[in-house]
PDB file of C-alpha atoms in Angstrom:
ATOM      1  CA  SER N   1       0.000   0.000   0.000  1.00 85.00           C
ATOM      2  CA  TYR N   2       1.064   3.577  -0.622  1.00 91.00           C
ATOM      3  CA  GLU N   3       2.963   5.418   2.112  1.00 96.00           C
ATOM      4  CA  LEU N   4       4.127   8.932   2.884  1.00 98.00           C
ATOM      5  CA  THR N   5       7.330   9.057   4.920  1.00 98.00           C
ATOM      6  CA  GLN N   6       8.188  11.817   7.401  1.00 98.00           C
ATOM      7  CA  PRO N   7      11.046  12.092   9.917  1.00 98.00           C
ATOM      8  CA  PRO N   8       9.770  11.356  13.444  1.00 98.00           C
ATOM      9  CA  SER N   9      11.233  14.516  14.897  1.00 98.00           C
ATOM     10  CA  VAL N  10      12.861  17.839  14.038  1.00 98.00           C
ATOM     11  CA  SER N  11      14.382  20.219  16.549  1.00 98.00           C
ATOM     12  CA  VAL N  12      15.420  23.867  16.092  1.00 98.00           C
ATOM     13  CA  SER N  13      16.169  26.882  18.254  1.00 98.00           C
ATOM     14  CA  PRO N  14      13.784  29.869  18.218  1.00 97.00           C
ATOM     15  CA  GLY N  15      14.388  32.037  15.170  1.00 98.00           C
ATOM     16  CA  GLN N  16      15.946  29.236  13.128  1.00 98.00           C
ATOM     17  CA  THR N  17      14.442  27.690  10.029  1.00 98.00           C
ATOM     18  CA  ALA N  18      12.694  24.351  10.447  1.00 98.00           C
ATOM     19  CA  ARG N  19      12.250  22.050   7.479  1.00 98.00           C
ATOM     20  CA  ILE N  20      10.006  18.996   7.577  1.00 98.00           C
ATOM     21  CA  THR N  21      10.030  16.598   4.659  1.00 98.00           C
ATOM     22  CA  CYS N  22       7.461  14.180   3.260  1.00 98.00           C
ATOM     23  CA  SER N  23       8.385  11.609   0.639  1.00 98.00           C
ATOM     24  CA  GLY N  24       6.100   9.556  -1.547  1.00 97.00           C
ATOM     25  CA  ASP N  25       6.247   8.024  -4.998  1.00 96.00           C
ATOM     26  CA  ALA N  26       3.093   9.782  -6.221  1.00 96.00           C
ATOM     27  CA  LEU N  27       4.094  13.277  -5.104  1.00 97.00           C
ATOM     28  CA  PRO N  28       5.423  14.251  -8.558  1.00 96.00           C
ATOM     29  CA  LYS N  29       1.803  13.992  -9.747  1.00 95.00           C
ATOM     30  CA  LYS N  30      -0.219  14.711  -6.599  1.00 95.00           C
ATOM     31  CA  TYR N  31      -0.362  17.727  -4.327  1.00 96.00           C
ATOM     32  CA  ALA N  32       0.894  17.681  -0.763  1.00 97.00           C
ATOM     33  CA  TYR N  33      -0.964  19.276   2.128  1.00 98.00           C
ATOM     34  CA  TRP N  34       0.334  20.054   5.621  1.00 98.00           C
ATOM     35  CA  TYR N  35      -1.451  20.052   8.971  1.00 98.00           C
ATOM     36  CA  GLN N  36      -0.347  21.367  12.345  1.00 98.00           C
ATOM     37  CA  GLN N  37      -1.643  19.591  15.444  1.00 98.00           C
ATOM     38  CA  LYS N  38      -0.938  21.054  18.845  1.00 98.00           C
ATOM     39  CA  SER N  39      -1.310  18.900  21.928  1.00 97.00           C
ATOM     40  CA  GLY N  40      -4.929  18.019  22.644  1.00 96.00           C
ATOM     41  CA  GLN N  41      -6.270  19.907  19.626  1.00 98.00           C
ATOM     42  CA  ALA N  42      -7.613  19.027  16.210  1.00 98.00           C
ATOM     43  CA  PRO N  43      -5.314  19.406  13.197  1.00 98.00           C
ATOM     44  CA  VAL N  44      -5.247  22.736  11.358  1.00 98.00           C
ATOM     45  CA  LEU N  45      -4.420  23.188   7.670  1.00 97.00           C
ATOM     46  CA  VAL N  46      -1.263  25.291   7.191  1.00 98.00           C
ATOM     47  CA  ILE N  47      -0.350  24.576   3.543  1.00 98.00           C
ATOM     48  CA  TYR N  48      -2.459  23.239   0.681  1.00 97.00           C
ATOM     49  CA  GLU N  49      -1.716  22.283  -2.926  1.00 96.00           C
ATOM     50  CA  ASP N  50       2.042  22.132  -2.218  1.00 97.00           C
ATOM     51  CA  SER N  51       2.615  25.805  -1.495  1.00 97.00           C
ATOM     52  CA  LYS N  52      -0.593  27.770  -0.873  1.00 96.00           C
ATOM     53  CA  ARG N  53      -1.189  29.264   2.547  1.00 97.00           C
ATOM     54  CA  PRO N  54      -4.728  29.556   3.966  1.00 96.00           C
ATOM     55  CA  SER N  55      -5.822  32.897   5.311  1.00 95.00           C
ATOM     56  CA  GLY N  56      -4.770  33.401   8.898  1.00 96.00           C
ATOM     57  CA  ILE N  57      -1.651  31.252   8.644  1.00 98.00           C
ATOM     58  CA  PRO N  58       1.550  33.244   9.343  1.00 98.00           C
ATOM     59  CA  GLU N  59       3.826  34.015   6.408  1.00 98.00           C
ATOM     60  CA  ARG N  60       6.679  32.130   8.057  1.00 98.00           C
ATOM     61  CA  PHE N  61       4.953  28.914   6.944  1.00 98.00           C
ATOM     62  CA  SER N  62       5.725  27.912   3.354  1.00 98.00           C
ATOM     63  CA  GLY N  63       5.645  24.762   1.288  1.00 98.00           C
ATOM     64  CA  SER N  64       7.379  23.364  -1.755  1.00 98.00           C
ATOM     65  CA  SER N  65       7.542  20.135  -3.681  1.00 98.00           C
ATOM     66  CA  SER N  66      10.138  18.649  -5.986  1.00 97.00           C
ATOM     67  CA  GLY N  67      10.099  15.150  -7.369  1.00 97.00           C
ATOM     68  CA  THR N  68       9.062  12.637  -4.739  1.00 97.00           C
ATOM     69  CA  MET N  69       9.551  15.014  -1.806  1.00 98.00           C
ATOM     70  CA  ALA N  70       7.431  17.803  -0.367  1.00 98.00           C
ATOM     71  CA  THR N  71       8.819  20.168   2.242  1.00 98.00           C
ATOM     72  CA  LEU N  72       7.206  22.341   4.887  1.00 98.00           C
ATOM     73  CA  THR N  73       9.440  25.249   5.873  1.00 98.00           C
ATOM     74  CA  ILE N  74       8.953  27.395   8.954  1.00 98.00           C
ATOM     75  CA  SER N  75      11.194  30.440   8.630  1.00 98.00           C
ATOM     76  CA  GLY N  76      12.085  31.915  12.001  1.00 97.00           C
ATOM     77  CA  ALA N  77      10.340  29.213  14.024  1.00 98.00           C
ATOM     78  CA  GLN N  78       8.701  30.360  17.235  1.00 98.00           C
ATOM     79  CA  VAL N  79       8.008  28.507  20.462  1.00 97.00           C
ATOM     80  CA  GLU N  80       4.284  28.483  19.630  1.00 97.00           C
ATOM     81  CA  ASP N  81       5.070  26.476  16.475  1.00 98.00           C
ATOM     82  CA  GLU N  82       5.896  23.419  18.598  1.00 98.00           C
ATOM     83  CA  ALA N  83       3.460  20.767  17.393  1.00 98.00           C
ATOM     84  CA  ASP N  84       3.074  17.601  15.386  1.00 98.00           C
ATOM     85  CA  TYR N  85       2.995  18.163  11.646  1.00 98.00           C
ATOM     86  CA  TYR N  86       1.365  15.776   9.196  1.00 98.00           C
ATOM     87  CA  CYS N  87       1.561  15.691   5.424  1.00 98.00           C
ATOM     88  CA  TYR N  88      -1.382  14.375   3.405  1.00 98.00           C
ATOM     89  CA  SER N  89      -1.784  13.357  -0.196  1.00 97.00           C
ATOM     90  CA  THR N  90      -3.440  10.709  -2.314  1.00 96.00           C
ATOM     91  CA  ASP N  91      -2.186   7.623  -4.089  1.00 94.00           C
ATOM     92  CA  SER N  92      -1.483   7.808  -7.818  1.00 92.00           C
ATOM     93  CA  SER N  93      -5.090   6.961  -8.687  1.00 92.00           C
ATOM     94  CA  GLY N  94      -6.321   9.829  -6.530  1.00 90.00           C
ATOM     95  CA  THR N  95      -8.766   7.461  -4.843  1.00 91.00           C
ATOM     96  CA  HIS N  96      -7.216   6.807  -1.469  1.00 94.00           C
ATOM     97  CA  ARG N  97      -6.092   9.450   1.006  1.00 96.00           C
ATOM     98  CA  ILE N  98      -2.971   8.966   3.064  1.00 97.00           C
ATOM     99  CA  PHE N  99      -1.349  10.801   5.932  1.00 98.00           C
ATOM    100  CA  GLY N 100       2.321  10.704   6.710  1.00 98.00           C
ATOM    101  CA  GLY N 101       3.346   9.334  10.090  1.00 98.00           C
ATOM    102  CA  GLY N 102       3.826  12.804  11.532  1.00 98.00           C
ATOM    103  CA  THR N 103       6.824  14.851  12.653  1.00 98.00           C
ATOM    104  CA  LYS N 104       7.186  16.288  16.124  1.00 98.00           C
ATOM    105  CA  LEU N 105       8.689  19.769  15.906  1.00 98.00           C
ATOM    106  CA  THR N 106      10.507  20.988  18.996  1.00 98.00           C
ATOM    107  CA  VAL N 107      11.462  24.660  19.255  1.00 98.00           C
ATOM    108  CA  LEU N 108      13.774  25.359  22.202  1.00 92.00           C
TER     109      LEU N 108
ATOM    110  CA  GLN V   1     -17.390  29.114   8.015  1.00 89.00           C
ATOM    111  CA  VAL V   2     -18.533  25.516   8.355  1.00 94.00           C
ATOM    112  CA  GLN V   3     -18.345  24.039  11.847  1.00 97.00           C
ATOM    113  CA  LEU V   4     -18.479  20.347  12.701  1.00 97.00           C
ATOM    114  CA  GLN V   5     -19.427  18.706  15.986  1.00 98.00           C
ATOM    115  CA  GLU V   6     -19.083  14.988  16.647  1.00 98.00           C
ATOM    116  CA  SER V   7     -21.210  13.121  19.161  1.00 98.00           C
ATOM    117  CA  GLY V   8     -21.706   9.555  20.294  1.00 96.00           C
ATOM    118  CA  PRO V   9     -20.889   7.017  23.012  1.00 96.00           C
ATOM    119  CA  GLY V  10     -17.422   7.295  24.499  1.00 95.00           C
ATOM    120  CA  LEU V  11     -17.248   3.623  25.450  1.00 98.00           C
ATOM    121  CA  VAL V  12     -18.138   0.651  23.281  1.00 98.00           C
ATOM    122  CA  GLU V  13     -17.729  -3.057  23.959  1.00 98.00           C
ATOM    123  CA  PRO V  14     -15.439  -5.303  21.906  1.00 98.00           C
ATOM    124  CA  SER V  15     -17.186  -6.913  18.929  1.00 98.00           C
ATOM    125  CA  GLY V  16     -19.787  -4.155  19.107  1.00 98.00           C
ATOM    126  CA  THR V  17     -20.593  -1.289  16.720  1.00 98.00           C
ATOM    127  CA  LEU V  18     -19.393   2.297  16.983  1.00 98.00           C
ATOM    128  CA  SER V  19     -22.008   4.876  15.961  1.00 98.00           C
ATOM    129  CA  LEU V  20     -21.066   8.530  15.656  1.00 98.00           C
ATOM    130  CA  THR V  21     -22.899  11.577  14.352  1.00 98.00           C
ATOM    131  CA  CYS V  22     -21.451  14.802  13.005  1.00 98.00           C
ATOM    132  CA  ALA V  23     -23.625  17.908  13.092  1.00 98.00           C
ATOM    133  CA  VAL V  24     -22.813  20.418  10.344  1.00 97.00           C
ATOM    134  CA  SER V  25     -23.449  24.125  10.960  1.00 96.00           C
ATOM    135  CA  GLY V  26     -22.665  27.205   8.898  1.00 95.00           C
ATOM    136  CA  GLY V  27     -23.173  25.262   5.679  1.00 93.00           C
ATOM    137  CA  SER V  28     -25.225  22.523   4.064  1.00 94.00           C
ATOM    138  CA  VAL V  29     -24.361  18.860   3.742  1.00 94.00           C
ATOM    139  CA  THR V  30     -25.658  19.176   0.170  1.00 93.00           C
ATOM    140  CA  SER V  31     -22.850  21.551  -0.813  1.00 88.00           C
ATOM    141  CA  SER V  32     -20.002  20.557  -3.137  1.00 81.00           C
ATOM    142  CA  ARG V  33     -17.982  19.255  -0.223  1.00 88.00           C
ATOM    143  CA  TRP V  34     -17.461  15.651   0.648  1.00 94.00           C
ATOM    144  CA  TRP V  35     -17.661  14.702   4.318  1.00 97.00           C
ATOM    145  CA  SER V  36     -15.053  12.461   5.861  1.00 98.00           C
ATOM    146  CA  TRP V  37     -13.994  10.725   9.033  1.00 98.00           C
ATOM    147  CA  VAL V  38     -10.394  10.544  10.242  1.00 98.00           C
ATOM    148  CA  ARG V  39      -9.252   8.795  13.397  1.00 98.00           C
ATOM    149  CA  GLN V  40      -6.210   9.026  15.641  1.00 98.00           C
ATOM    150  CA  PRO V  41      -5.309   6.321  18.197  1.00 98.00           C
ATOM    151  CA  PRO V  42      -3.858   7.730  21.419  1.00 97.00           C
ATOM    152  CA  GLY V  43      -0.282   8.880  20.835  1.00 97.00           C
ATOM    153  CA  LYS V  44      -0.337   7.843  17.174  1.00 98.00           C
ATOM    154  CA  GLY V  45      -0.881   9.359  13.744  1.00 98.00           C
ATOM    155  CA  LEU V  46      -3.897  10.164  11.600  1.00 98.00           C
ATOM    156  CA  GLU V  47      -5.798   7.549   9.597  1.00 98.00           C
ATOM    157  CA  TRP V  48      -8.377   8.361   6.919  1.00 98.00           C
ATOM    158  CA  ILE V  49     -11.481   6.192   7.386  1.00 98.00           C
ATOM    159  CA  GLY V  50     -13.527   7.278   4.407  1.00 98.00           C
ATOM    160  CA  GLU V  51     -15.835   9.903   2.937  1.00 97.00           C
ATOM    161  CA  ILE V  52     -19.339  10.457   1.654  1.00 97.00           C
ATOM    162  CA  HIS V  53     -21.053  12.883  -0.719  1.00 95.00           C
ATOM    163  CA  HIS V  54     -24.653  14.006  -0.271  1.00 93.00           C
ATOM    164  CA  THR V  55     -25.523  12.024  -3.407  1.00 93.00           C
ATOM    165  CA  GLY V  56     -24.705   8.892  -1.452  1.00 93.00           C
ATOM    166  CA  ASN V  57     -21.404   8.170  -3.158  1.00 95.00           C
ATOM    167  CA  THR V  58     -18.817   6.799  -0.764  1.00 97.00           C
ATOM    168  CA  ASN V  59     -15.094   6.100  -0.739  1.00 96.00           C
ATOM    169  CA  TYR V  60     -13.664   3.997   2.073  1.00 97.00           C
ATOM    170  CA  ASN V  61     -10.164   3.121   3.231  1.00 97.00           C
ATOM    171  CA  PRO V  62      -9.557  -0.386   1.855  1.00 96.00           C
ATOM    172  CA  SER V  63      -8.249  -1.534   5.237  1.00 96.00           C
ATOM    173  CA  LEU V  64     -11.582  -0.671   6.913  1.00 98.00           C
ATOM    174  CA  LYS V  65     -14.029  -1.013   4.038  1.00 97.00           C
ATOM    175  CA  SER V  66     -15.591  -4.284   5.198  1.00 98.00           C
ATOM    176  CA  ARG V  67     -16.552  -2.751   8.573  1.00 98.00           C
ATOM    177  CA  VAL V  68     -17.525   0.834   7.690  1.00 98.00           C
ATOM    178  CA  THR V  69     -20.826   2.449   6.749  1.00 98.00           C
ATOM    179  CA  MET V  70     -21.334   6.195   6.269  1.00 98.00           C
ATOM    180  CA  SER V  71     -24.574   8.031   5.620  1.00 97.00           C
ATOM    181  CA  VAL V  72     -25.932  11.553   5.131  1.00 96.00           C
ATOM    182  CA  ASP V  73     -29.057  12.912   6.847  1.00 96.00           C
ATOM    183  CA  LYS V  74     -30.079  15.910   4.757  1.00 95.00           C
ATOM    184  CA  SER V  75     -33.075  16.827   6.890  1.00 96.00           C
ATOM    185  CA  ASN V  76     -30.933  17.209  10.005  1.00 96.00           C
ATOM    186  CA  ASN V  77     -27.798  18.438   8.177  1.00 97.00           C
ATOM    187  CA  GLN V  78     -25.602  15.744   9.618  1.00 97.00           C
ATOM    188  CA  ILE V  79     -23.506  12.762   8.662  1.00 97.00           C
ATOM    189  CA  SER V  80     -22.927   9.525  10.488  1.00 98.00           C
ATOM    190  CA  LEU V  81     -20.339   6.791  10.855  1.00 98.00           C
ATOM    191  CA  LYS V  82     -20.796   3.170  11.817  1.00 98.00           C
ATOM    192  CA  LEU V  83     -17.872   0.827  12.416  1.00 98.00           C
ATOM    193  CA  ASN V  84     -18.570  -2.768  13.416  1.00 98.00           C
ATOM    194  CA  SER V  85     -16.644  -5.737  14.804  1.00 98.00           C
ATOM    195  CA  LEU V  86     -14.701  -3.476  17.122  1.00 98.00           C
ATOM    196  CA  THR V  87     -11.431  -4.389  18.833  1.00 98.00           C
ATOM    197  CA  ALA V  88      -9.142  -2.449  21.152  1.00 98.00           C
ATOM    198  CA  ALA V  89      -7.231  -1.304  18.061  1.00 98.00           C
ATOM    199  CA  ASP V  90     -10.241   0.842  17.143  1.00 98.00           C
ATOM    200  CA  THR V  91      -9.798   2.969  20.270  1.00 98.00           C
ATOM    201  CA  ALA V  92      -9.120   6.467  18.950  1.00 98.00           C
ATOM    202  CA  VAL V  93     -10.215  10.063  18.677  1.00 98.00           C
ATOM    203  CA  TYR V  94     -12.617  10.197  15.748  1.00 98.00           C
ATOM    204  CA  TYR V  95     -12.721  13.435  13.750  1.00 98.00           C
ATOM    205  CA  CYS V  96     -15.404  14.605  11.371  1.00 98.00           C
ATOM    206  CA  VAL V  97     -13.759  16.644   8.600  1.00 98.00           C
ATOM    207  CA  ALA V  98     -14.994  18.531   5.558  1.00 96.00           C
ATOM    208  CA  LEU V  99     -13.293  17.797   2.233  1.00 95.00           C
ATOM    209  CA  VAL V 100     -13.120  21.022   0.256  1.00 92.00           C
ATOM    210  CA  PRO V 101     -12.576  20.810  -3.501  1.00 89.00           C
ATOM    211  CA  SER V 102     -10.002  22.855  -5.369  1.00 86.00           C
ATOM    212  CA  GLN V 103     -11.172  25.217  -8.109  1.00 83.00           C
ATOM    213  CA  SER V 104     -10.759  22.420 -10.631  1.00 81.00           C
ATOM    214  CA  ALA V 105     -12.505  19.977  -8.275  1.00 76.00           C
ATOM    215  CA  SER V 106      -9.677  17.566  -8.917  1.00 83.00           C
ATOM    216  CA  TYR V 107      -8.094  17.898  -5.508  1.00 91.00           C
ATOM    217  CA  TYR V 108      -9.526  18.015  -2.033  1.00 93.00           C
ATOM    218  CA  ARG V 109      -8.246  19.308   1.270  1.00 95.00           C
ATOM    219  CA  PHE V 110      -9.390  18.364   4.772  1.00 96.00           C
ATOM    220  CA  ASP V 111     -10.724  21.637   6.201  1.00 93.00           C
ATOM    221  CA  PRO V 112     -12.127  22.337   8.732  1.00 95.00           C
ATOM    222  CA  TRP V 113     -11.967  19.617  11.360  1.00 97.00           C
ATOM    223  CA  GLY V 114     -14.371  18.952  14.195  1.00 98.00           C
ATOM    224  CA  GLN V 115     -12.969  18.914  17.722  1.00 98.00           C
ATOM    225  CA  GLY V 116     -12.975  15.110  17.755  1.00 98.00           C
ATOM    226  CA  THR V 117     -14.499  12.588  20.109  1.00 98.00           C
ATOM    227  CA  LEU V 118     -12.667   9.836  21.965  1.00 98.00           C
ATOM    228  CA  VAL V 119     -14.093   6.354  21.578  1.00 98.00           C
ATOM    229  CA  THR V 120     -12.701   3.629  23.811  1.00 98.00           C
ATOM    230  CA  VAL V 121     -13.306  -0.019  23.011  1.00 98.00           C
ATOM    231  CA  SER V 122     -13.326  -1.943  26.257  1.00 97.00           C
ATOM    232  CA  SER V 123     -15.484  -4.270  28.307  1.00 96.00           C
TER     233      SER V 123
END
Protein backbone atom coordinates (compact mmCIF):
# COMPACT_ATOMS: atom_id res chain seq x y z
CA SER A 1 0.00 0.00 0.00
CA TYR A 2 1.06 3.58 -0.62
CA GLU A 3 2.96 5.42 2.11
CA LEU A 4 4.13 8.93 2.88
CA THR A 5 7.33 9.06 4.92
CA GLN A 6 8.19 11.82 7.40
CA PRO A 7 11.05 12.09 9.92
CA PRO A 8 9.77 11.36 13.44
CA SER A 9 11.23 14.52 14.90
CA VAL A 10 12.86 17.84 14.04
CA SER A 11 14.38 20.22 16.55
CA VAL A 12 15.42 23.87 16.09
CA SER A 13 16.17 26.88 18.25
CA PRO A 14 13.78 29.87 18.22
CA GLY A 15 14.39 32.04 15.17
CA GLN A 16 15.95 29.24 13.13
CA THR A 17 14.44 27.69 10.03
CA ALA A 18 12.69 24.35 10.45
CA ARG A 19 12.25 22.05 7.48
CA ILE A 20 10.01 19.00 7.58
CA THR A 21 10.03 16.60 4.66
CA CYS A 22 7.46 14.18 3.26
CA SER A 23 8.38 11.61 0.64
CA GLY A 24 6.10 9.56 -1.55
CA ASP A 25 6.25 8.02 -5.00
CA ALA A 26 3.09 9.78 -6.22
CA LEU A 27 4.09 13.28 -5.10
CA PRO A 28 5.42 14.25 -8.56
CA LYS A 29 1.80 13.99 -9.75
CA LYS A 30 -0.22 14.71 -6.60
CA TYR A 31 -0.36 17.73 -4.33
CA ALA A 32 0.89 17.68 -0.76
CA TYR A 33 -0.96 19.28 2.13
CA TRP A 34 0.33 20.05 5.62
CA TYR A 35 -1.45 20.05 8.97
CA GLN A 36 -0.35 21.37 12.34
CA GLN A 37 -1.64 19.59 15.44
CA LYS A 38 -0.94 21.05 18.85
CA SER A 39 -1.31 18.90 21.93
CA GLY A 40 -4.93 18.02 22.64
CA GLN A 41 -6.27 19.91 19.63
CA ALA A 42 -7.61 19.03 16.21
CA PRO A 43 -5.31 19.41 13.20
CA VAL A 44 -5.25 22.74 11.36
CA LEU A 45 -4.42 23.19 7.67
CA VAL A 46 -1.26 25.29 7.19
CA ILE A 47 -0.35 24.58 3.54
CA TYR A 48 -2.46 23.24 0.68
CA GLU A 49 -1.72 22.28 -2.93
CA ASP A 50 2.04 22.13 -2.22
CA SER A 51 2.61 25.80 -1.50
CA LYS A 52 -0.59 27.77 -0.87
CA ARG A 53 -1.19 29.26 2.55
CA PRO A 54 -4.73 29.56 3.97
CA SER A 55 -5.82 32.90 5.31
CA GLY A 56 -4.77 33.40 8.90
CA ILE A 57 -1.65 31.25 8.64
CA PRO A 58 1.55 33.24 9.34
CA GLU A 59 3.83 34.02 6.41
CA ARG A 60 6.68 32.13 8.06
CA PHE A 61 4.95 28.91 6.94
CA SER A 62 5.72 27.91 3.35
CA GLY A 63 5.64 24.76 1.29
CA SER A 64 7.38 23.36 -1.76
CA SER A 65 7.54 20.13 -3.68
CA SER A 66 10.14 18.65 -5.99
CA GLY A 67 10.10 15.15 -7.37
CA THR A 68 9.06 12.64 -4.74
CA MET A 69 9.55 15.01 -1.81
CA ALA A 70 7.43 17.80 -0.37
CA THR A 71 8.82 20.17 2.24
CA LEU A 72 7.21 22.34 4.89
CA THR A 73 9.44 25.25 5.87
CA ILE A 74 8.95 27.40 8.95
CA SER A 75 11.19 30.44 8.63
CA GLY A 76 12.09 31.92 12.00
CA ALA A 77 10.34 29.21 14.02
CA GLN A 78 8.70 30.36 17.23
CA VAL A 79 8.01 28.51 20.46
CA GLU A 80 4.28 28.48 19.63
CA ASP A 81 5.07 26.48 16.48
CA GLU A 82 5.90 23.42 18.60
CA ALA A 83 3.46 20.77 17.39
CA ASP A 84 3.07 17.60 15.39
CA TYR A 85 3.00 18.16 11.65
CA TYR A 86 1.36 15.78 9.20
CA CYS A 87 1.56 15.69 5.42
CA TYR A 88 -1.38 14.38 3.40
CA SER A 89 -1.78 13.36 -0.20
CA THR A 90 -3.44 10.71 -2.31
CA ASP A 91 -2.19 7.62 -4.09
CA SER A 92 -1.48 7.81 -7.82
CA SER A 93 -5.09 6.96 -8.69
CA GLY A 94 -6.32 9.83 -6.53
CA THR A 95 -8.77 7.46 -4.84
CA HIS A 96 -7.22 6.81 -1.47
CA ARG A 97 -6.09 9.45 1.01
CA ILE A 98 -2.97 8.97 3.06
CA PHE A 99 -1.35 10.80 5.93
CA GLY A 100 2.32 10.70 6.71
CA GLY A 101 3.35 9.33 10.09
CA GLY A 102 3.83 12.80 11.53
CA THR A 103 6.82 14.85 12.65
CA LYS A 104 7.19 16.29 16.12
CA LEU A 105 8.69 19.77 15.91
CA THR A 106 10.51 20.99 19.00
CA VAL A 107 11.46 24.66 19.25
CA LEU A 108 13.77 25.36 22.20
CA GLN B 1 -17.39 29.11 8.01
CA VAL B 2 -18.53 25.52 8.36
CA GLN B 3 -18.34 24.04 11.85
CA LEU B 4 -18.48 20.35 12.70
CA GLN B 5 -19.43 18.71 15.99
CA GLU B 6 -19.08 14.99 16.65
CA SER B 7 -21.21 13.12 19.16
CA GLY B 8 -21.71 9.55 20.29
CA PRO B 9 -20.89 7.02 23.01
CA GLY B 10 -17.42 7.30 24.50
CA LEU B 11 -17.25 3.62 25.45
CA VAL B 12 -18.14 0.65 23.28
CA GLU B 13 -17.73 -3.06 23.96
CA PRO B 14 -15.44 -5.30 21.91
CA SER B 15 -17.19 -6.91 18.93
CA GLY B 16 -19.79 -4.16 19.11
CA THR B 17 -20.59 -1.29 16.72
CA LEU B 18 -19.39 2.30 16.98
CA SER B 19 -22.01 4.88 15.96
CA LEU B 20 -21.07 8.53 15.66
CA THR B 21 -22.90 11.58 14.35
CA CYS B 22 -21.45 14.80 13.00
CA ALA B 23 -23.63 17.91 13.09
CA VAL B 24 -22.81 20.42 10.34
CA SER B 25 -23.45 24.13 10.96
CA GLY B 26 -22.66 27.21 8.90
CA GLY B 27 -23.17 25.26 5.68
CA SER B 28 -25.22 22.52 4.06
CA VAL B 29 -24.36 18.86 3.74
CA THR B 30 -25.66 19.18 0.17
CA SER B 31 -22.85 21.55 -0.81
CA SER B 32 -20.00 20.56 -3.14
CA ARG B 33 -17.98 19.26 -0.22
CA TRP B 34 -17.46 15.65 0.65
CA TRP B 35 -17.66 14.70 4.32
CA SER B 36 -15.05 12.46 5.86
CA TRP B 37 -13.99 10.73 9.03
CA VAL B 38 -10.39 10.54 10.24
CA ARG B 39 -9.25 8.80 13.40
CA GLN B 40 -6.21 9.03 15.64
CA PRO B 41 -5.31 6.32 18.20
CA PRO B 42 -3.86 7.73 21.42
CA GLY B 43 -0.28 8.88 20.84
CA LYS B 44 -0.34 7.84 17.17
CA GLY B 45 -0.88 9.36 13.74
CA LEU B 46 -3.90 10.16 11.60
CA GLU B 47 -5.80 7.55 9.60
CA TRP B 48 -8.38 8.36 6.92
CA ILE B 49 -11.48 6.19 7.39
CA GLY B 50 -13.53 7.28 4.41
CA GLU B 51 -15.83 9.90 2.94
CA ILE B 52 -19.34 10.46 1.65
CA HIS B 53 -21.05 12.88 -0.72
CA HIS B 54 -24.65 14.01 -0.27
CA THR B 55 -25.52 12.02 -3.41
CA GLY B 56 -24.71 8.89 -1.45
CA ASN B 57 -21.40 8.17 -3.16
CA THR B 58 -18.82 6.80 -0.76
CA ASN B 59 -15.09 6.10 -0.74
CA TYR B 60 -13.66 4.00 2.07
CA ASN B 61 -10.16 3.12 3.23
CA PRO B 62 -9.56 -0.39 1.86
CA SER B 63 -8.25 -1.53 5.24
CA LEU B 64 -11.58 -0.67 6.91
CA LYS B 65 -14.03 -1.01 4.04
CA SER B 66 -15.59 -4.28 5.20
CA ARG B 67 -16.55 -2.75 8.57
CA VAL B 68 -17.53 0.83 7.69
CA THR B 69 -20.83 2.45 6.75
CA MET B 70 -21.33 6.20 6.27
CA SER B 71 -24.57 8.03 5.62
CA VAL B 72 -25.93 11.55 5.13
CA ASP B 73 -29.06 12.91 6.85
CA LYS B 74 -30.08 15.91 4.76
CA SER B 75 -33.07 16.83 6.89
CA ASN B 76 -30.93 17.21 10.00
CA ASN B 77 -27.80 18.44 8.18
CA GLN B 78 -25.60 15.74 9.62
CA ILE B 79 -23.51 12.76 8.66
CA SER B 80 -22.93 9.53 10.49
CA LEU B 81 -20.34 6.79 10.85
CA LYS B 82 -20.80 3.17 11.82
CA LEU B 83 -17.87 0.83 12.42
CA ASN B 84 -18.57 -2.77 13.42
CA SER B 85 -16.64 -5.74 14.80
CA LEU B 86 -14.70 -3.48 17.12
CA THR B 87 -11.43 -4.39 18.83
CA ALA B 88 -9.14 -2.45 21.15
CA ALA B 89 -7.23 -1.30 18.06
CA ASP B 90 -10.24 0.84 17.14
CA THR B 91 -9.80 2.97 20.27
CA ALA B 92 -9.12 6.47 18.95
CA VAL B 93 -10.22 10.06 18.68
CA TYR B 94 -12.62 10.20 15.75
CA TYR B 95 -12.72 13.43 13.75
CA CYS B 96 -15.40 14.61 11.37
CA VAL B 97 -13.76 16.64 8.60
CA ALA B 98 -14.99 18.53 5.56
CA LEU B 99 -13.29 17.80 2.23
CA VAL B 100 -13.12 21.02 0.26
CA PRO B 101 -12.58 20.81 -3.50
CA SER B 102 -10.00 22.86 -5.37
CA GLN B 103 -11.17 25.22 -8.11
CA SER B 104 -10.76 22.42 -10.63
CA ALA B 105 -12.51 19.98 -8.28
CA SER B 106 -9.68 17.57 -8.92
CA TYR B 107 -8.09 17.90 -5.51
CA TYR B 108 -9.53 18.02 -2.03
CA ARG B 109 -8.25 19.31 1.27
CA PHE B 110 -9.39 18.36 4.77
CA ASP B 111 -10.72 21.64 6.20
CA PRO B 112 -12.13 22.34 8.73
CA TRP B 113 -11.97 19.62 11.36
CA GLY B 114 -14.37 18.95 14.20
CA GLN B 115 -12.97 18.91 17.72
CA GLY B 116 -12.97 15.11 17.75
CA THR B 117 -14.50 12.59 20.11
CA LEU B 118 -12.67 9.84 21.97
CA VAL B 119 -14.09 6.35 21.58
CA THR B 120 -12.70 3.63 23.81
CA VAL B 121 -13.31 -0.02 23.01
CA SER B 122 -13.33 -1.94 26.26
CA SER B 123 -15.48 -4.27 28.31
